[in-house]
């Protein structure tokens, strides 16, 4: 039976784990930003995206084992939601600073690249899309860095909530060993 000290709130656990998850998200952000300069970073970014469920599983499983298998599904789910919320907010702050003050032309440069791609595609719809994007630039209708990052945060928290529910079920489906000596290896 777990002691009272080992049982902590899913909110505090999520905030604590969200800090290291923010580092993970920030590395993934920079890997995706620099794919145009270093092509291998696109592979790293894709692998990191695919690795998110495994990282979240590890956090939730560690908490489940620490509680001796007594954590209920909703507690694990809330833990996962908090990981995504706190991690996304912290990583989002870094992304806003980067996109607004360090590399403020990144968004417009990417739109120009898309315009060039669509213009040279020879596809009628592509040329129309290039014209629409060019009008967006001409009329200053490009979304700001903060609005893009806020949309990314909302997407991360929403999809992370769904993913956390699934992972919480998986974590609870696998029983833990009752031997204290083997509990560290039960992740």
mmCIF file of C-alpha atoms in Angstrom:
data_model
loop_
_atom_site.group_PDB
_atom_site.id
_atom_site.type_symbol
_atom_site.label_atom_id
_atom_site.label_comp_id
_atom_site.label_asym_id
_atom_site.label_seq_id
_atom_site.Cartn_x
_atom_site.Cartn_y
_atom_site.Cartn_z
ATOM 1 C CA UNK A 1 0.000 0.000 0.000
ATOM 2 C CA UNK A 2 1.458 3.380 -0.995
ATOM 3 C CA UNK A 3 2.238 5.934 1.671
ATOM 4 C CA UNK A 4 0.482 9.272 1.841
ATOM 5 C CA UNK A 5 3.663 11.058 0.771
ATOM 6 C CA UNK A 6 3.881 9.156 -2.508
ATOM 7 C CA UNK A 7 0.342 10.102 -3.535
ATOM 8 C CA UNK A 8 0.462 13.503 -5.156
ATOM 9 C CA UNK A 9 -1.992 15.468 -7.193
ATOM 10 C CA UNK A 10 -2.210 14.789 -10.941
ATOM 11 C CA UNK A 11 -2.001 18.564 -11.353
ATOM 12 C CA UNK A 12 1.344 18.872 -9.592
ATOM 13 C CA UNK A 13 2.694 15.756 -11.290
ATOM 14 C CA UNK A 14 1.523 17.076 -14.642
ATOM 15 C CA UNK A 15 3.143 20.452 -14.040
ATOM 16 C CA UNK A 16 6.396 18.793 -12.991
ATOM 17 C CA UNK A 17 6.424 16.426 -15.974
ATOM 18 C CA UNK A 18 5.236 19.257 -18.224
ATOM 19 C CA UNK A 19 8.527 21.050 -17.634
ATOM 20 C CA UNK A 20 10.593 18.244 -19.149
ATOM 21 C CA UNK A 21 7.943 17.716 -21.838
ATOM 22 C CA UNK A 22 8.327 21.405 -22.739
ATOM 23 C CA UNK A 23 11.999 20.765 -23.432
ATOM 24 C CA UNK A 24 10.978 17.851 -25.665
ATOM 25 C CA UNK A 25 8.461 20.048 -27.539
ATOM 26 C CA UNK A 26 10.980 22.859 -27.889
ATOM 27 C CA UNK A 27 13.590 20.541 -29.411
ATOM 28 C CA UNK A 28 10.903 19.234 -31.765
ATOM 29 C CA UNK A 29 9.996 22.839 -32.715
ATOM 30 C CA UNK A 30 13.587 23.767 -33.526
ATOM 31 C CA UNK A 31 14.109 20.524 -35.435
ATOM 32 C CA UNK A 32 11.099 21.356 -37.611
ATOM 33 C CA UNK A 33 12.138 25.004 -38.021
ATOM 34 C CA UNK A 34 15.609 24.113 -39.291
ATOM 35 C CA UNK A 35 14.578 21.333 -41.674
ATOM 36 C CA UNK A 36 15.045 23.716 -44.590
ATOM 37 C CA UNK A 37 18.729 24.118 -43.667
ATOM 38 C CA UNK A 38 19.539 20.592 -42.441
ATOM 39 C CA UNK A 39 17.465 17.915 -44.132
ATOM 40 C CA UNK A 40 18.148 15.234 -41.507
ATOM 41 C CA UNK A 41 16.345 17.348 -38.920
ATOM 42 C CA UNK A 42 13.084 16.531 -40.669
ATOM 43 C CA UNK A 43 13.662 12.893 -39.757
ATOM 44 C CA UNK A 44 14.342 13.891 -36.154
ATOM 45 C CA UNK A 45 11.181 16.021 -36.044
ATOM 46 C CA UNK A 46 9.056 13.168 -37.421
ATOM 47 C CA UNK A 47 10.579 10.654 -34.997
ATOM 48 C CA UNK A 48 9.951 13.014 -32.100
ATOM 49 C CA UNK A 49 6.327 13.484 -33.179
ATOM 50 C CA UNK A 50 5.876 9.730 -33.331
ATOM 51 C CA UNK A 51 7.587 9.404 -29.962
ATOM 52 C CA UNK A 52 5.126 11.617 -28.072
ATOM 53 C CA UNK A 53 2.776 8.746 -27.092
ATOM 54 C CA UNK A 54 5.720 6.751 -25.723
ATOM 55 C CA UNK A 55 6.986 9.715 -23.706
ATOM 56 C CA UNK A 56 3.539 10.303 -22.222
ATOM 57 C CA UNK A 57 3.169 6.586 -21.491
ATOM 58 C CA UNK A 58 6.443 6.680 -19.583
ATOM 59 C CA UNK A 59 5.298 9.630 -17.436
ATOM 60 C CA UNK A 60 1.921 8.076 -16.673
ATOM 61 C CA UNK A 61 3.327 4.622 -16.033
ATOM 62 C CA UNK A 62 5.911 6.031 -13.611
ATOM 63 C CA UNK A 63 3.136 7.759 -11.640
ATOM 64 C CA UNK A 64 0.990 4.619 -11.677
ATOM 65 C CA UNK A 65 3.839 2.488 -10.377
ATOM 66 C CA UNK A 66 4.758 5.094 -7.736
ATOM 67 C CA UNK A 67 1.184 4.929 -6.442
ATOM 68 C CA UNK A 68 1.291 1.162 -6.250
ATOM 69 C CA UNK A 69 -1.272 0.691 -8.987
ATOM 70 C CA UNK A 70 -4.001 2.583 -7.168
ATOM 71 C CA UNK A 71 -4.274 5.575 -9.492
ATOM 72 C CA UNK A 72 -7.675 5.683 -11.140
ATOM 73 C CA UNK A 73 -8.097 6.234 -14.858
ATOM 74 C CA UNK A 74 -9.358 9.804 -14.483
ATOM 75 C CA UNK A 75 -6.331 10.716 -12.355
ATOM 76 C CA UNK A 76 -3.959 9.389 -14.991
ATOM 77 C CA UNK A 77 -5.944 11.149 -17.691
ATOM 78 C CA UNK A 78 -5.775 14.478 -15.852
ATOM 79 C CA UNK A 79 -2.061 13.938 -15.296
ATOM 80 C CA UNK A 80 -1.621 13.549 -19.068
ATOM 81 C CA UNK A 81 -3.760 16.611 -19.825
ATOM 82 C CA UNK A 82 -1.672 18.682 -17.424
ATOM 83 C CA UNK A 83 1.539 17.438 -19.032
ATOM 84 C CA UNK A 84 0.307 18.646 -22.406
ATOM 85 C CA UNK A 85 -1.047 21.929 -21.021
ATOM 86 C CA UNK A 86 2.029 22.901 -19.028
ATOM 87 C CA UNK A 87 4.480 21.603 -21.614
ATOM 88 C CA UNK A 88 2.703 23.359 -24.475
ATOM 89 C CA UNK A 89 2.492 26.661 -22.597
ATOM 90 C CA UNK A 90 6.190 26.656 -21.731
ATOM 91 C CA UNK A 91 7.282 25.550 -25.202
ATOM 92 C CA UNK A 92 4.849 28.081 -26.702
ATOM 93 C CA UNK A 93 6.544 30.901 -24.793
ATOM 94 C CA UNK A 94 9.887 29.927 -26.345
ATOM 95 C CA UNK A 95 8.269 29.673 -29.786
ATOM 96 C CA UNK A 96 6.675 33.134 -29.516
ATOM 97 C CA UNK A 97 9.994 34.686 -28.491
ATOM 98 C CA UNK A 98 11.693 32.948 -31.408
ATOM 99 C CA UNK A 99 9.084 33.822 -34.036
ATOM 100 C CA UNK A 100 8.503 37.371 -32.872
ATOM 101 C CA UNK A 101 11.925 38.701 -31.919
ATOM 102 C CA UNK A 102 14.687 36.326 -33.002
ATOM 103 C CA UNK A 103 13.459 35.295 -36.471
ATOM 104 C CA UNK A 104 10.478 37.574 -37.211
ATOM 105 C CA UNK A 105 10.512 36.889 -40.953
ATOM 106 C CA UNK A 106 10.210 33.108 -40.627
ATOM 107 C CA UNK A 107 6.449 32.944 -41.238
ATOM 108 C CA UNK A 108 6.546 35.249 -44.262
ATOM 109 C CA UNK A 109 9.583 33.415 -45.653
ATOM 110 C CA UNK A 110 7.718 30.115 -45.410
ATOM 111 C CA UNK A 111 4.697 31.595 -47.177
ATOM 112 C CA UNK A 112 6.979 32.887 -49.949
ATOM 113 C CA UNK A 113 8.400 29.365 -50.312
ATOM 114 C CA UNK A 114 4.886 27.962 -50.638
ATOM 115 C CA UNK A 115 4.005 30.634 -53.202
ATOM 116 C CA UNK A 116 7.067 29.670 -55.271
ATOM 117 C CA UNK A 117 6.162 25.992 -55.009
ATOM 118 C CA UNK A 118 2.557 26.548 -56.112
ATOM 119 C CA UNK A 119 3.499 29.025 -58.851
ATOM 120 C CA UNK A 120 5.945 26.585 -60.429
ATOM 121 C CA UNK A 121 3.741 23.521 -60.031
ATOM 122 C CA UNK A 122 1.866 23.952 -63.315
ATOM 123 C CA UNK A 123 -1.325 23.058 -61.488
ATOM 124 C CA UNK A 124 -4.197 25.484 -62.010
ATOM 125 C CA UNK A 125 -5.410 25.285 -58.399
ATOM 126 C CA UNK A 126 -1.832 25.706 -57.225
ATOM 127 C CA UNK A 127 -1.486 28.947 -59.140
ATOM 128 C CA UNK A 128 -4.763 30.186 -57.647
ATOM 129 C CA UNK A 129 -3.527 29.310 -54.189
ATOM 130 C CA UNK A 130 -0.270 31.174 -54.855
ATOM 131 C CA UNK A 131 -2.282 34.260 -55.816
ATOM 132 C CA UNK A 132 -4.370 34.030 -52.646
ATOM 133 C CA UNK A 133 -1.254 33.716 -50.503
ATOM 134 C CA UNK A 134 0.364 36.650 -52.298
ATOM 135 C CA UNK A 135 -2.746 38.783 -51.646
ATOM 136 C CA UNK A 136 -2.531 37.810 -47.989
ATOM 137 C CA UNK A 137 1.022 39.133 -47.858
ATOM 138 C CA UNK A 138 0.145 42.271 -49.826
ATOM 139 C CA UNK A 139 -2.795 43.083 -47.549
ATOM 140 C CA UNK A 140 -0.908 42.260 -44.328
ATOM 141 C CA UNK A 141 -3.238 39.378 -43.458
ATOM 142 C CA UNK A 142 -0.488 37.081 -42.222
ATOM 143 C CA UNK A 143 -1.273 35.716 -38.759
ATOM 144 C CA UNK A 144 0.977 36.914 -35.978
ATOM 145 C CA UNK A 145 3.417 34.674 -34.162
ATOM 146 C CA UNK A 146 1.300 34.671 -31.017
ATOM 147 C CA UNK A 147 -1.853 33.627 -32.884
ATOM 148 C CA UNK A 148 -0.054 30.763 -34.635
ATOM 149 C CA UNK A 149 1.488 29.570 -31.379
ATOM 150 C CA UNK A 150 -1.850 29.820 -29.533
ATOM 151 C CA UNK A 151 -3.461 27.640 -32.193
ATOM 152 C CA UNK A 152 -0.625 25.146 -31.785
ATOM 153 C CA UNK A 153 -1.145 25.144 -28.004
ATOM 154 C CA UNK A 154 -4.888 24.530 -28.368
ATOM 155 C CA UNK A 155 -4.248 21.733 -30.848
ATOM 156 C CA UNK A 156 -1.654 20.176 -28.565
ATOM 157 C CA UNK A 157 -3.886 20.284 -25.489
ATOM 158 C CA UNK A 158 -6.942 18.963 -27.325
ATOM 159 C CA UNK A 159 -5.137 16.130 -29.091
ATOM 160 C CA UNK A 160 -3.090 15.479 -25.950
ATOM 161 C CA UNK A 161 -6.292 15.100 -23.965
ATOM 162 C CA UNK A 162 -7.531 12.410 -26.334
ATOM 163 C CA UNK A 163 -4.147 10.710 -26.406
ATOM 164 C CA UNK A 164 -3.877 10.814 -22.608
ATOM 165 C CA UNK A 165 -7.224 9.063 -22.232
ATOM 166 C CA UNK A 166 -6.026 6.229 -24.436
ATOM 167 C CA UNK A 167 -2.655 5.974 -22.758
ATOM 168 C CA UNK A 168 -4.234 6.044 -19.291
ATOM 169 C CA UNK A 169 -6.244 2.979 -20.276
ATOM 170 C CA UNK A 170 -3.088 1.253 -21.505
ATOM 171 C CA UNK A 171 -1.192 2.112 -18.335
ATOM 172 C CA UNK A 172 -3.923 0.649 -16.141
ATOM 173 C CA UNK A 173 -4.260 -2.450 -18.327
ATOM 174 C CA UNK A 174 -0.744 -3.592 -17.472
ATOM 175 C CA UNK A 175 -0.519 -4.699 -13.830
ATOM 176 C CA UNK A 176 2.431 -3.784 -11.670
ATOM 177 C CA UNK A 177 4.557 -6.255 -9.764
ATOM 178 C CA UNK A 178 4.030 -6.321 -6.034
ATOM 179 C CA UNK A 179 7.709 -6.912 -5.224
ATOM 180 C CA UNK A 180 9.310 -3.624 -4.098
ATOM 181 C CA UNK A 181 12.710 -4.592 -5.485
ATOM 182 C CA UNK A 182 11.309 -4.931 -8.990
ATOM 183 C CA UNK A 183 9.097 -1.830 -8.920
ATOM 184 C CA UNK A 184 11.826 0.353 -10.419
ATOM 185 C CA UNK A 185 12.021 -1.936 -13.447
ATOM 186 C CA UNK A 186 8.260 -1.996 -13.998
ATOM 187 C CA UNK A 187 8.079 1.016 -16.269
#
